[in-house]
Amino acid sequence: MELIELVIDDEIIFYGSSLLIESLITNLLSNAVKYSSNSEKHVLMMAEAKDGILNITIRDHGAGISGEDIPYIFEPFYRSDSARTRNTGFGLGLSICKKIVDIHNGEISVSSTEGAGTEIKIYFKLN
């Protein structure tokens, strides 16, 4: 059983496309769960508003991403060697996520350690 822990500040008001933001979060959480399926630790999603910025963090404890793959993961159709062995997806999910963040004038970054997990951070300005 995969567990997702949500830690979300009360009273966050963000103006954007609900459909696109839902797709963004769903895709990132889906990836986190998929690549953490062998981990006994849960996936964590945190959202907090601080100093006029909405900070969203999604952290998993899965396989991680190779340092040489990280610069390319937001490119359309890019799939790392480890992702190719799963035979799932077309390598579009993260590029779509990046586009959604860009449409909302936000920023997205990734840090990862192979064998220890991945952390995705998203920043949006609050109006």
C-alpha positions as a LaTeX table, in Angstrom:
\begin{tabular}{lrrr}
\hline
Residue & $x$ (\AA) & $y$ (\AA) & $z$ (\AA) \\
\hline
Met1 & 0.00 & 0.00 & 0.00 \\
Glu2 & 1.36 & 3.41 & $-1.00$ \\
Leu3 & 0.79 & 6.24 & 1.42 \\
Ile4 & 0.80 & 9.91 & 0.58 \\
Glu5 & 1.19 & 12.30 & 3.49 \\
Leu6 & $-0.19$ & 15.79 & 2.84 \\
Val7 & 0.99 & 18.75 & 4.89 \\
Ile8 & $-0.80$ & 21.84 & 3.64 \\
Asp9 & $-1.03$ & 25.28 & 5.25 \\
Asp10 & $-4.49$ & 26.62 & 5.89 \\
Glu11 & $-5.66$ & 29.65 & 3.97 \\
Ile12 & $-3.54$ & 29.37 & 0.84 \\
Ile13 & $-5.16$ & 31.31 & $-1.98$ \\
Phe14 & $-3.62$ & 30.76 & $-5.39$ \\
Tyr15 & $-5.14$ & 32.00 & $-8.63$ \\
Gly16 & $-4.54$ & 29.68 & $-11.56$ \\
Ser17 & $-6.14$ & 27.05 & $-13.73$ \\
Ser18 & $-7.61$ & 24.44 & $-11.42$ \\
Leu19 & $-7.55$ & 21.86 & $-14.21$ \\
Leu20 & $-3.87$ & 22.44 & $-14.98$ \\
Ile21 & $-2.79$ & 22.57 & $-11.33$ \\
Glu22 & $-4.71$ & 19.36 & $-10.64$ \\
Ser23 & $-2.93$ & 17.71 & $-13.60$ \\
Leu24 & 0.42 & 18.96 & $-12.31$ \\
Ile25 & $-0.05$ & 17.62 & $-8.79$ \\
Thr26 & $-1.63$ & 14.36 & $-9.97$ \\
Asn27 & 1.24 & 13.67 & $-12.36$ \\
Leu28 & 3.96 & 14.42 & $-9.82$ \\
Leu29 & 2.29 & 12.37 & $-7.07$ \\
Ser30 & 1.68 & 9.52 & $-9.50$ \\
Asn31 & 5.37 & 9.49 & $-10.44$ \\
Ala32 & 6.43 & 9.64 & $-6.81$ \\
Val33 & 4.23 & 6.68 & $-5.89$ \\
Lys34 & 5.22 & 4.70 & $-9.01$ \\
Tyr35 & 8.95 & 5.09 & $-8.44$ \\
Ser36 & 8.63 & 4.50 & $-4.67$ \\
Ser37 & 6.65 & 1.29 & $-4.96$ \\
Asn38 & 9.44 & $-0.74$ & $-3.33$ \\
Ser39 & 9.89 & 1.69 & $-0.45$ \\
Glu40 & 8.23 & 1.26 & 2.91 \\
Lys41 & 8.30 & 5.01 & 3.44 \\
His42 & 5.49 & 7.27 & 2.31 \\
Val43 & 5.43 & 10.01 & $-0.30$ \\
Leu44 & 5.24 & 13.48 & 1.23 \\
Met45 & 3.59 & 16.54 & $-0.29$ \\
Met46 & 3.89 & 19.87 & 1.49 \\
Ala47 & 2.40 & 23.21 & 0.51 \\
Glu48 & 3.07 & 26.41 & 2.37 \\
Ala49 & 2.73 & 30.10 & 1.70 \\
Lys50 & 5.61 & 32.24 & 2.84 \\
Asp51 & 6.64 & 35.77 & 1.89 \\
Gly52 & 4.18 & 35.90 & $-1.03$ \\
Ile53 & 5.39 & 32.58 & $-2.51$ \\
Leu54 & 3.53 & 29.27 & $-2.63$ \\
Asn55 & 6.08 & 26.52 & $-2.04$ \\
Ile56 & 5.07 & 22.98 & $-3.01$ \\
Thr57 & 7.39 & 20.08 & $-2.27$ \\
Ile58 & 6.85 & 16.46 & $-3.28$ \\
Arg59 & 9.36 & 14.00 & $-1.83$ \\
Asp60 & 9.64 & 10.27 & $-2.35$ \\
His61 & 12.03 & 7.60 & $-1.12$ \\
Gly62 & 12.25 & 5.66 & $-4.34$ \\
Ala63 & 14.88 & 4.75 & $-6.90$ \\
Gly64 & 16.01 & 8.32 & $-7.47$ \\
Ile65 & 17.25 & 9.89 & $-10.69$ \\
Ser66 & 20.79 & 9.75 & $-11.99$ \\
Gly67 & 22.64 & 13.06 & $-11.83$ \\
Glu68 & 23.35 & 12.83 & $-15.54$ \\
Asp69 & 19.61 & 12.49 & $-16.29$ \\
Ile70 & 18.41 & 15.43 & $-14.17$ \\
Pro71 & 19.19 & 18.19 & $-16.72$ \\
Tyr72 & 16.98 & 16.42 & $-19.29$ \\
Ile73 & 13.96 & 15.15 & $-17.35$ \\
Phe74 & 11.73 & 18.08 & $-18.31$ \\
Glu75 & 12.38 & 17.61 & $-22.04$ \\
Pro76 & 9.58 & 16.01 & $-24.09$ \\
Phe77 & 10.00 & 12.27 & $-24.72$ \\
Tyr78 & 13.07 & 12.00 & $-22.46$ \\
Arg79 & 13.18 & 8.79 & $-20.48$ \\
Ser80 & 16.13 & 7.70 & $-18.39$ \\
Asp81 & 17.56 & 4.24 & $-18.89$ \\
Ser82 & 15.93 & 3.03 & $-15.66$ \\
Ala83 & 12.52 & 4.41 & $-16.76$ \\
Arg84 & 12.81 & 2.66 & $-20.11$ \\
Thr85 & 13.00 & $-0.74$ & $-18.43$ \\
Arg86 & 9.53 & $-0.18$ & $-16.92$ \\
Asn87 & 7.86 & 0.08 & $-20.36$ \\
Thr88 & 5.42 & 2.69 & $-19.09$ \\
Gly89 & 4.80 & 6.17 & $-20.39$ \\
Phe90 & 6.17 & 8.17 & $-23.27$ \\
Gly91 & 8.37 & 10.63 & $-21.41$ \\
Leu92 & 5.83 & 13.45 & $-21.63$ \\
Gly93 & 4.61 & 13.78 & $-18.03$ \\
Leu94 & 7.40 & 15.91 & $-16.61$ \\
Ser95 & 7.61 & 18.10 & $-19.71$ \\
Ile96 & 3.87 & 18.77 & $-19.35$ \\
Cys97 & 4.40 & 19.57 & $-15.66$ \\
Lys98 & 7.14 & 22.04 & $-16.58$ \\
Lys99 & 4.84 & 23.69 & $-19.15$ \\
Ile100 & 2.04 & 24.02 & $-16.55$ \\
Val101 & 4.45 & 25.65 & $-14.09$ \\
Asp102 & 5.72 & 27.98 & $-16.83$ \\
Ile103 & 2.15 & 28.98 & $-17.78$ \\
His104 & 1.63 & 30.05 & $-14.16$ \\
Asn105 & 4.95 & 31.96 & $-14.11$ \\
Gly106 & 6.38 & 29.55 & $-11.57$ \\
Glu107 & 9.58 & 27.60 & $-11.15$ \\
Ile108 & 10.17 & 23.86 & $-10.79$ \\
Ser109 & 13.35 & 22.13 & $-9.69$ \\
Val110 & 14.45 & 18.63 & $-8.84$ \\
Ser111 & 17.06 & 17.15 & $-6.57$ \\
Ser112 & 17.63 & 13.43 & $-6.36$ \\
Thr113 & 19.93 & 10.77 & $-5.01$ \\
Glu114 & 19.98 & 7.40 & $-6.70$ \\
Gly115 & 18.62 & 4.78 & $-4.34$ \\
Ala116 & 17.38 & 7.36 & $-1.84$ \\
Gly117 & 14.61 & 9.29 & $-3.59$ \\
Thr118 & 13.66 & 12.47 & $-5.35$ \\
Glu119 & 12.41 & 15.87 & $-4.27$ \\
Ile120 & 10.48 & 18.17 & $-6.61$ \\
Lys121 & 10.04 & 21.80 & $-5.58$ \\
Ile122 & 7.59 & 24.18 & $-7.20$ \\
Tyr123 & 7.34 & 27.92 & $-6.53$ \\
Phe124 & 4.46 & 30.18 & $-7.52$ \\
Lys125 & 4.02 & 33.86 & $-6.72$ \\
Leu126 & 0.85 & 34.56 & $-4.78$ \\
Asn127 & $-1.33$ & 37.46 & $-5.87$ \\
\hline
\end{tabular}
